Amino acid sequence: MGEQLPVISLFSGAGGLDLAVERADADLLAPADEGSGLLRVAVATDYDDQALDTLRDNFDRAATLSGDIRTIATDQILGTAGLRPSEPVLVVGGPPCTPFSKSGFWLEQKRESRDPNASLLDEYVRVVRESRPEAFVLENVQGLTYSTHKHQFERLLRSLGELGYNPQWKVLLAADYGVPQLRRRVFVVGRRDGQRFEFPEPTHSGRSERDRTIDTTKIPHVTAGEAFRGLPASLRVTEDEIVDGRYGELAAEVPPGQNYLWHTDRYGGRNEFEWRSRYWTFLLRLDPARPSTTLQAQPGPWVGPFHWENIRTNDGLERARRLRVSEMLRLMSFPDNFRIAGSRADVQRQLGNAVPLELGKAVIKALMTQLGYVNEHAPVLIASG
C-alpha cells in the first residue's frame, strides 16, 4: 500500500466525518471494515476537549489540536499535521450548526441570522484558502440553506467559488444512504481543479416526512428495529434512561411511532394537549418498522425519540425509556466499538451533532472516485499521495 492521503479535519466533534474519511472506500453498511487505508486524518481540531478525548480514543494516529478556530493559524494546523500548503488532499468539517438549526430559533438574533458563531463559516473558508487542499467537504444542518440564512450561505458559496473550487451543494437524507435515521444535512463540496462535483445517487428509498413515493429499484430504508438487531435485549436500567416526571405516565402510553398527538381529542389517548401545540418530537416514540427521526443533541426531558418498548421502575411503574448508547451508535451507523467520552447525555450531545458514518462515506467516496483515487466498480486504492 502506498502512503495514505492526508486530511485536515475542522470542527471534528465526535468524529463522524473522520470515520467517513478513514472508511470512505469500505463497502456500504460494513462499519467493521476499515477500508484499504486510502485516507488518514492527519490532524483533527475542536474547541471541545471532551470531543477531542473521543477522537483520541478512536483515532490514535491523528494529531489533535484544541482551541477556538478563530485563534488558530492555518500554519499551526498544517504544522501539527506535518504538512505544507497544497499537500492535504481534503479539508473536511462541519462548523457548529447551532446558528442555523431550528433549536433556539425563537431567539431574535437567530431569527435575524445575527448569531456571532456564523463567522465560523468564514474560518472554514480561511483554512481552505491558506491550506489549498485538492478538495473540501463541508456539512451542516439543512437550516443553513433557509432564506433566513441566505446572506451567510451565499457568502460562503461566493467565497469558496472565488478560490476556484466551484462549490456544489445539496441537502441529503441520511436514510437514503443506509442510515436508519431520517436526518437531513446539507453538504458543500468543491474541487481545486474547478471540476463540478456530482453528488452520489441514493442507494435506499422509503417513506419520509416529505417523500411518499418509494423507488422499488433501491434498497428499502433501514428501520430502527433492523438497526437494533443483535443488541442485548435486557440490560440494567439506569436512572437517566427513565422518562419520568410531569409527563412520564403520558409518555409511557404513547404507542410506537406516535407522539404527544396521541393525547389529543383526535386519537385514542387522553385529551391532554391541543392539536399541534407542541414540537413533533414531544413524547415521540420510535417505530421499529421505520427509520428513526433525527437524534437530537440536547433534547429536553420529554423530547424523543424514545424507545418503543416500556420498562418498569423499581416502584413497578411503567415508563418509556431513552435510547442507550449502543442504540444511538446504531442509529448513527457508527461501529459498535466506537468509544465516546462522558455521560449518557454527553454521548447524545456528541452523536447528535455528528455526521452519520454511512452518509459521510457516500459523499467522500463519490468525491475520491471523481478525483481518480477510487475505482467506481472496485473500491480499492488506485493512487496515493
GROMACS .gro file of C-alpha atoms in nm:
model
  385
    1MET     CA    1   0.000   0.000   0.000
    2GLY     CA    2   0.126   0.347  -0.082
    3GLU     CA    3   0.141   0.641   0.154
    4GLN     CA    4  -0.202   0.735   0.286
    5LEU     CA    5  -0.350   1.061   0.169
    6PRO     CA    6  -0.364   1.325   0.447
    7VAL     CA    7  -0.684   1.500   0.552
    8ILE     CA    8  -0.740   1.804   0.774
    9SER     CA    9  -1.049   1.779   0.993
   10LEU     CA   10  -1.200   2.100   1.130
   11PHE     CA   11  -1.476   2.120   1.394
   12SER     CA   12  -1.424   1.745   1.431
   13GLY     CA   13  -1.666   1.680   1.719
   14ALA     CA   14  -1.723   1.310   1.781
   15GLY     CA   15  -1.556   1.223   1.454
   16GLY     CA   16  -1.840   1.132   1.219
   17LEU     CA   17  -1.668   1.281   0.914
   18ASP     CA   18  -1.333   1.150   1.039
   19LEU     CA   19  -1.475   0.798   1.042
   20ALA     CA   20  -1.612   0.855   0.694
   21VAL     CA   21  -1.269   0.971   0.577
   22GLU     CA   22  -1.087   0.664   0.708
   23ARG     CA   23  -1.356   0.423   0.582
   24ALA     CA   24  -1.456   0.601   0.264
   25ASP     CA   25  -1.352   0.311   0.043
   26ALA     CA   26  -1.522   0.045   0.259
   27ASP     CA   27  -1.833  -0.133   0.139
   28LEU     CA   28  -2.178   0.008   0.213
   29LEU     CA   29  -2.304  -0.072   0.564
   30ALA     CA   30  -1.984  -0.250   0.660
   31PRO     CA   31  -1.876  -0.049   0.966
   32ALA     CA   32  -1.639  -0.321   1.081
   33ASP     CA   33  -1.446  -0.288   0.754
   34GLU     CA   34  -1.196  -0.008   0.791
   35GLY     CA   35  -1.132   0.012   0.418
   36SER     CA   36  -0.797  -0.012   0.242
   37GLY     CA   37  -0.647   0.288   0.418
   38LEU     CA   38  -0.679   0.529   0.128
   39LEU     CA   39  -0.716   0.835   0.355
   40ARG     CA   40  -0.596   0.925   0.701
   41VAL     CA   41  -0.693   1.209   0.933
   42ALA     CA   42  -0.363   1.393   0.978
   43VAL     CA   43  -0.499   1.647   1.226
   44ALA     CA   44  -0.836   1.688   1.399
   45THR     CA   45  -0.938   2.018   1.559
   46ASP     CA   46  -1.209   2.120   1.804
   47TYR     CA   47  -1.263   2.361   2.092
   48ASP     CA   48  -1.441   2.092   2.299
   49ASP     CA   49  -1.184   1.894   2.497
   50GLN     CA   50  -1.435   1.616   2.562
   51ALA     CA   51  -1.485   1.570   2.188
   52LEU     CA   52  -1.108   1.557   2.143
   53ASP     CA   53  -1.094   1.286   2.411
   54THR     CA   54  -1.340   1.090   2.197
   55LEU     CA   55  -1.123   1.147   1.890
   56ARG     CA   56  -0.807   1.033   2.067
   57ASP     CA   57  -0.982   0.717   2.188
   58ASN     CA   58  -1.079   0.620   1.833
   59PHE     CA   59  -0.820   0.780   1.603
   60ASP     CA   60  -0.486   0.700   1.761
   61ARG     CA   61  -0.288   0.805   1.451
   62ALA     CA   62  -0.440   1.152   1.421
   63ALA     CA   63  -0.283   1.454   1.585
   64THR     CA   64  -0.531   1.675   1.770
   65LEU     CA   65  -0.541   2.048   1.814
   66SER     CA   66  -0.758   2.207   2.083
   67GLY     CA   67  -0.884   2.563   2.074
   68ASP     CA   68  -1.106   2.822   1.910
   69ILE     CA   69  -1.053   2.805   1.535
   70ARG     CA   70  -1.068   3.184   1.523
   71THR     CA   71  -0.740   3.196   1.716
   72ILE     CA   72  -0.561   2.906   1.545
   73ALA     CA   73  -0.348   2.994   1.244
   74THR     CA   74  -0.364   2.772   0.939
   75ASP     CA   75   0.015   2.733   0.961
   76GLN     CA   76  -0.034   2.581   1.306
   77ILE     CA   77  -0.290   2.335   1.172
   78LEU     CA   78  -0.061   2.238   0.885
   79GLY     CA   79   0.242   2.217   1.114
   80THR     CA   80   0.063   1.990   1.360
   81ALA     CA   81  -0.025   1.760   1.069
   82GLY     CA   82   0.328   1.775   0.928
   83LEU     CA   83   0.200   1.926   0.604
   84ARG     CA   84   0.264   2.222   0.376
   85PRO     CA   85   0.007   2.414   0.170
   86SER     CA   86  -0.137   2.209  -0.121
   87GLU     CA   87  -0.039   1.879   0.045
   88PRO     CA   88  -0.374   1.797   0.217
   89VAL     CA   89  -0.594   1.600  -0.020
   90LEU     CA   90  -0.905   1.711   0.170
   91VAL     CA   91  -1.027   1.960   0.426
   92VAL     CA   92  -1.345   1.834   0.592
   93GLY     CA   93  -1.563   1.964   0.871
   94GLY     CA   94  -1.893   2.091   0.994
   95PRO     CA   95  -1.888   2.432   1.163
   96PRO     CA   96  -2.115   2.423   1.473
   97CYS     CA   97  -2.472   2.416   1.349
   98THR     CA   98  -2.643   2.598   1.638
   99PRO     CA   99  -2.676   2.928   1.449
  100PHE     CA  100  -2.860   2.756   1.166
  101SER     CA  101  -3.067   2.490   1.344
  102LYS     CA  102  -3.431   2.510   1.448
  103SER     CA  103  -3.327   2.462   1.809
  104GLY     CA  104  -3.337   2.800   1.978
  105PHE     CA  105  -3.487   2.961   1.669
  106TRP     CA  106  -3.705   3.167   1.900
  107LEU     CA  107  -3.400   3.378   1.983
  108GLU     CA  108  -3.429   3.704   1.794
  109GLN     CA  109  -3.063   3.708   1.694
  110LYS     CA  110  -3.100   3.365   1.535
  111ARG     CA  111  -3.422   3.455   1.356
  112GLU     CA  112  -3.237   3.753   1.213
  113SER     CA  113  -2.927   3.543   1.142
  114ARG     CA  114  -2.704   3.754   1.366
  115ASP     CA  115  -2.550   3.473   1.566
  116PRO     CA  116  -2.176   3.552   1.603
  117ASN     CA  117  -2.087   3.185   1.560
  118ALA     CA  118  -2.195   3.216   1.197
  119SER     CA  119  -1.848   3.365   1.139
  120LEU     CA  120  -1.709   3.013   1.179
  121LEU     CA  121  -1.808   2.955   0.817
  122ASP     CA  122  -1.557   3.226   0.726
  123GLU     CA  123  -1.290   3.047   0.931
  124TYR     CA  124  -1.353   2.730   0.731
  125VAL     CA  125  -1.304   2.928   0.409
  126ARG     CA  126  -0.985   3.079   0.551
  127VAL     CA  127  -0.832   2.736   0.617
  128VAL     CA  128  -0.927   2.617   0.268
  129ARG     CA  129  -0.777   2.932   0.115
  130GLU     CA  130  -0.449   2.901   0.305
  131SER     CA  131  -0.403   2.522   0.300
  132ARG     CA  132  -0.514   2.473  -0.064
  133PRO     CA  133  -0.643   2.113  -0.039
  134GLU     CA  134  -0.726   1.916  -0.350
  135ALA     CA  135  -1.090   1.928  -0.242
  136PHE     CA  136  -1.309   2.008   0.057
  137VAL     CA  137  -1.627   1.873   0.216
  138LEU     CA  138  -1.835   2.097   0.443
  139GLU     CA  139  -2.154   1.977   0.609
  140ASN     CA  140  -2.417   2.145   0.821
  141VAL     CA  141  -2.781   2.132   0.919
  142GLN     CA  142  -3.038   2.192   0.648
  143GLY     CA  143  -3.130   2.521   0.817
  144LEU     CA  144  -2.819   2.679   0.670
  145THR     CA  145  -2.999   2.678   0.333
  146TYR     CA  146  -3.313   2.852   0.462
  147SER     CA  147  -3.394   3.203   0.347
  148THR     CA  148  -3.324   3.331   0.700
  149HIS     CA  149  -2.957   3.249   0.649
  150LYS     CA  150  -2.941   3.335   0.280
  151HIS     CA  151  -2.677   3.605   0.334
  152GLN     CA  152  -2.435   3.373   0.518
  153PHE     CA  153  -2.487   3.082   0.281
  154GLU     CA  154  -2.442   3.290  -0.033
  155ARG     CA  155  -2.128   3.450   0.113
  156LEU     CA  156  -1.992   3.103   0.189
  157LEU     CA  157  -2.052   2.981  -0.166
  158ARG     CA  158  -1.918   3.300  -0.319
  159SER     CA  159  -1.602   3.292  -0.108
  160LEU     CA  160  -1.528   2.930  -0.195
  161GLY     CA  161  -1.606   2.998  -0.560
  162GLU     CA  162  -1.359   3.288  -0.567
  163LEU     CA  163  -1.090   3.040  -0.461
  164GLY     CA  164  -1.160   2.840  -0.778
  165TYR     CA  165  -1.325   2.541  -0.607
  166ASN     CA  166  -1.660   2.561  -0.792
  167PRO     CA  167  -1.864   2.462  -0.480
  168GLN     CA  168  -2.170   2.241  -0.526
  169TRP     CA  169  -2.428   2.186  -0.253
  170LYS     CA  170  -2.716   1.952  -0.185
  171VAL     CA  171  -2.938   1.850   0.108
  172LEU     CA  172  -2.913   1.474   0.158
  173LEU     CA  173  -3.138   1.243   0.361
  174ALA     CA  174  -2.927   1.003   0.567
  175ALA     CA  175  -3.181   0.721   0.532
  176ASP     CA  176  -3.132   0.729   0.154
  177TYR     CA  177  -2.773   0.612   0.209
  178GLY     CA  178  -2.831   0.326   0.453
  179VAL     CA  179  -2.851   0.519   0.781
  180PRO     CA  180  -3.150   0.415   0.998
  181GLN     CA  181  -3.238   0.779   1.061
  182LEU     CA  182  -3.448   1.041   0.878
  183ARG     CA  183  -3.182   1.307   0.917
  184ARG     CA  184  -3.123   1.579   0.658
  185ARG     CA  185  -2.786   1.751   0.624
  186VAL     CA  186  -2.651   1.994   0.367
  187PHE     CA  187  -2.315   1.916   0.207
  188VAL     CA  188  -2.099   2.166   0.020
  189VAL     CA  189  -1.822   2.009  -0.188
  190GLY     CA  190  -1.561   2.169  -0.410
  191ARG     CA  191  -1.253   2.069  -0.612
  192ARG     CA  192  -0.937   2.273  -0.653
  193ASP     CA  193  -0.929   2.197  -1.026
  194GLY     CA  194  -1.271   2.362  -1.062
  195GLN     CA  195  -1.439   2.048  -1.195
  196ARG     CA  196  -1.802   2.010  -1.089
  197PHE     CA  197  -1.868   1.756  -0.813
  198GLU     CA  198  -2.159   1.519  -0.870
  199PHE     CA  199  -2.338   1.402  -0.557
  200PRO     CA  200  -2.388   1.027  -0.511
  201GLU     CA  201  -2.720   0.874  -0.606
  202PRO     CA  202  -2.925   0.735  -0.315
  203THR     CA  203  -2.887   0.364  -0.254
  204HIS     CA  204  -3.202   0.330  -0.041
  205SER     CA  205  -3.561   0.451  -0.065
  206GLY     CA  206  -3.860   0.473   0.166
  207ARG     CA  207  -4.126   0.694   0.311
  208SER     CA  208  -4.021   1.008   0.494
  209GLU     CA  209  -4.197   1.319   0.619
  210ARG     CA  210  -4.174   1.464   0.266
  211ASP     CA  211  -4.149   1.166   0.036
  212ARG     CA  212  -4.443   0.934  -0.019
  213THR     CA  213  -4.315   0.773  -0.340
  214ILE     CA  214  -4.087   0.473  -0.291
  215ASP     CA  215  -3.833   0.372  -0.554
  216THR     CA  216  -3.865  -0.007  -0.561
  217THR     CA  217  -3.538  -0.041  -0.755
  218LYS     CA  218  -3.349   0.068  -0.446
  219ILE     CA  219  -3.287  -0.099  -0.110
  220PRO     CA  220  -3.561  -0.025   0.148
  221HIS     CA  221  -3.470   0.220   0.421
  222VAL     CA  222  -3.305   0.054   0.721
  223THR     CA  223  -3.551   0.054   1.012
  224ALA     CA  224  -3.479   0.116   1.378
  225GLY     CA  225  -3.580  -0.243   1.452
  226GLU     CA  226  -3.328  -0.373   1.198
  227ALA     CA  227  -3.061  -0.139   1.334
  228PHE     CA  228  -3.104  -0.266   1.690
  229ARG     CA  229  -3.098  -0.631   1.589
  230GLY     CA  230  -2.839  -0.826   1.786
  231LEU     CA  231  -2.814  -0.578   2.074
  232PRO     CA  232  -2.863  -0.720   2.425
  233ALA     CA  233  -3.237  -0.737   2.499
  234SER     CA  234  -3.213  -0.688   2.873
  235LEU     CA  235  -2.971  -0.456   3.047
  236ARG     CA  236  -2.989  -0.299   3.389
  237VAL     CA  237  -3.198   0.016   3.362
  238THR     CA  238  -3.014   0.328   3.470
  239GLU     CA  239  -3.183   0.629   3.623
  240ASP     CA  240  -3.101   0.859   3.332
  241GLU     CA  241  -3.281   0.627   3.089
  242ILE     CA  242  -3.621   0.660   3.257
  243VAL     CA  243  -3.866   0.914   3.112
  244ASP     CA  244  -4.038   1.028   3.430
  245GLY     CA  245  -4.168   1.342   3.593
  246ARG     CA  246  -4.462   1.554   3.481
  247TYR     CA  247  -4.528   1.366   3.155
  248GLY     CA  248  -4.378   1.030   3.243
  249GLU     CA  249  -4.708   0.846   3.260
  250LEU     CA  250  -4.834   1.003   2.938
  251ALA     CA  251  -4.511   0.916   2.752
  252ALA     CA  252  -4.546   0.552   2.854
  253GLU     CA  253  -4.894   0.537   2.699
  254VAL     CA  254  -4.786   0.670   2.357
  255PRO     CA  255  -4.775   0.384   2.101
  256PRO     CA  256  -4.470   0.320   1.879
  257GLY     CA  257  -4.434   0.582   1.607
  258GLN     CA  258  -4.671   0.827   1.777
  259ASN     CA  259  -4.607   1.142   1.979
  260TYR     CA  260  -4.798   1.379   2.205
  261LEU     CA  261  -5.076   1.399   1.944
  262TRP     CA  262  -5.189   1.060   2.075
  263HIS     CA  263  -5.313   1.251   2.378
  264THR     CA  264  -5.535   1.494   2.183
  265ASP     CA  265  -5.904   1.466   2.104
  266ARG     CA  266  -5.824   1.317   1.762
  267TYR     CA  267  -5.654   0.999   1.881
  268GLY     CA  268  -5.702   0.722   2.134
  269GLY     CA  269  -5.513   0.856   2.434
  270ARG     CA  270  -5.608   1.112   2.694
  271ASN     CA  271  -5.727   1.452   2.584
  272GLU     CA  272  -5.434   1.639   2.741
  273PHE     CA  273  -5.297   1.859   2.462
  274GLU     CA  274  -5.422   2.090   2.191
  275TRP     CA  275  -5.371   1.974   1.833
  276ARG     CA  276  -5.029   2.077   1.702
  277SER     CA  277  -4.949   2.274   2.014
  278ARG     CA  278  -4.604   2.118   2.063
  279TYR     CA  279  -4.298   2.025   1.860
  280TRP     CA  280  -4.330   1.695   1.672
  281THR     CA  281  -4.061   1.533   1.889
  282PHE     CA  282  -4.253   1.591   2.215
  283LEU     CA  283  -4.321   1.245   2.368
  284LEU     CA  284  -4.217   1.086   2.037
  285ARG     CA  285  -4.166   0.706   2.034
  286LEU     CA  286  -3.962   0.516   1.779
  287ASP     CA  287  -4.141   0.294   1.531
  288PRO     CA  288  -3.943  -0.030   1.491
  289ALA     CA  289  -4.072  -0.062   1.134
  290ARG     CA  290  -3.933   0.275   1.021
  291PRO     CA  291  -3.607   0.468   1.044
  292SER     CA  292  -3.565   0.689   1.348
  293THR     CA  293  -3.634   1.059   1.339
  294THR     CA  294  -3.333   1.287   1.391
  295LEU     CA  295  -3.132   1.212   1.701
  296GLN     CA  296  -3.116   1.547   1.878
  297ALA     CA  297  -2.804   1.670   2.052
  298GLN     CA  298  -2.961   1.840   2.354
  299PRO     CA  299  -3.324   1.734   2.388
  300GLY     CA  300  -3.549   1.845   2.671
  301PRO     CA  301  -3.660   1.584   2.927
  302TRP     CA  302  -3.970   1.483   2.728
  303VAL     CA  303  -3.826   1.515   2.378
  304GLY     CA  304  -3.779   1.191   2.185
  305PRO     CA  305  -3.735   0.975   2.004
  306PHE     CA  306  -3.773   0.730   2.292
  307HIS     CA  307  -3.757   0.353   2.256
  308TRP     CA  308  -4.081   0.181   2.152
  309GLU     CA  309  -4.068  -0.058   2.448
  310ASN     CA  310  -4.153   0.046   2.803
  311ILE     CA  311  -3.964  -0.051   3.117
  312ARG     CA  312  -4.067  -0.088   3.479
  313THR     CA  313  -3.910   0.121   3.751
  314ASN     CA  314  -3.810  -0.012   4.091
  315ASP     CA  315  -4.150   0.108   4.212
  316GLY     CA  316  -4.328  -0.103   3.950
  317LEU     CA  317  -4.429   0.195   3.735
  318GLU     CA  318  -4.437   0.154   3.356
  319ARG     CA  319  -4.229   0.418   3.184
  320ALA     CA  320  -4.081   0.497   2.842
  321ARG     CA  321  -3.704   0.491   2.824
  322ARG     CA  322  -3.441   0.695   2.650
  323LEU     CA  323  -3.210   0.537   2.397
  324ARG     CA  324  -2.897   0.364   2.517
  325VAL     CA  325  -2.551   0.445   2.391
  326SER     CA  326  -2.536   0.123   2.187
  327GLU     CA  327  -2.867   0.214   2.020
  328MET     CA  328  -2.759   0.569   1.941
  329LEU     CA  329  -2.442   0.437   1.782
  330ARG     CA  330  -2.650   0.209   1.558
  331LEU     CA  331  -2.882   0.496   1.457
  332MET     CA  332  -2.576   0.693   1.350
  333SER     CA  333  -2.434   0.385   1.168
  334PHE     CA  334  -2.124   0.412   1.389
  335PRO     CA  335  -1.935   0.093   1.475
  336ASP     CA  336  -2.041  -0.079   1.797
  337ASN     CA  337  -1.693  -0.045   1.944
  338PHE     CA  338  -1.675   0.331   1.898
  339ARG     CA  339  -1.590   0.489   2.234
  340ILE     CA  340  -1.737   0.825   2.340
  341ALA     CA  341  -1.620   1.021   2.641
  342GLY     CA  342  -1.860   1.139   2.911
  343SER     CA  343  -2.204   1.060   3.048
  344ARG     CA  344  -2.503   0.931   2.851
  345ALA     CA  345  -2.613   1.294   2.793
  346ASP     CA  346  -2.261   1.381   2.675
  347VAL     CA  347  -2.272   1.089   2.433
  348GLN     CA  348  -2.604   1.206   2.289
  349ARG     CA  349  -2.477   1.562   2.255
  350GLN     CA  350  -2.170   1.446   2.062
  351LEU     CA  351  -2.357   1.198   1.843
  352GLY     CA  352  -2.649   1.437   1.785
  353ASN     CA  353  -2.403   1.688   1.640
  354ALA     CA  354  -2.216   1.430   1.432
  355VAL     CA  355  -2.241   1.321   1.070
  356PRO     CA  356  -2.381   0.967   1.031
  357LEU     CA  357  -2.097   0.746   0.912
  358GLU     CA  358  -2.266   0.596   0.607
  359LEU     CA  359  -2.386   0.935   0.484
  360GLY     CA  360  -2.038   1.082   0.512
  361LYS     CA  361  -1.888   0.775   0.346
  362ALA     CA  362  -2.119   0.810   0.047
  363VAL     CA  363  -2.014   1.170  -0.015
  364ILE     CA  364  -1.642   1.122   0.042
  365LYS     CA  365  -1.626   0.801  -0.161
  366ALA     CA  366  -1.801   0.979  -0.450
  367LEU     CA  367  -1.551   1.263  -0.425
  368MET     CA  368  -1.248   1.033  -0.416
  369THR     CA  369  -1.387   0.838  -0.710
  370GLN     CA  370  -1.430   1.155  -0.915
  371LEU     CA  371  -1.081   1.269  -0.820
  372GLY     CA  372  -0.949   0.939  -0.955
  373TYR     CA  373  -0.832   0.779  -0.633
  374VAL     CA  374  -1.101   0.509  -0.614
  375ASN     CA  375  -1.222   0.277  -0.887
  376GLU     CA  376  -1.601   0.316  -0.903
  377HIS     CA  377  -1.657  -0.057  -0.955
  378ALA     CA  378  -1.390  -0.186  -0.719
  379PRO     CA  379  -1.344   0.032  -0.411
  380VAL     CA  380  -0.969  -0.011  -0.368
  381LEU     CA  381  -0.673   0.224  -0.360
  382ILE     CA  382  -0.555   0.304  -0.712
  383ALA     CA  383  -0.340   0.606  -0.641
  384SER     CA  384  -0.157   0.754  -0.347
  385GLY     CA  385  -0.010   1.079  -0.243
   0.00000   0.00000   0.00000
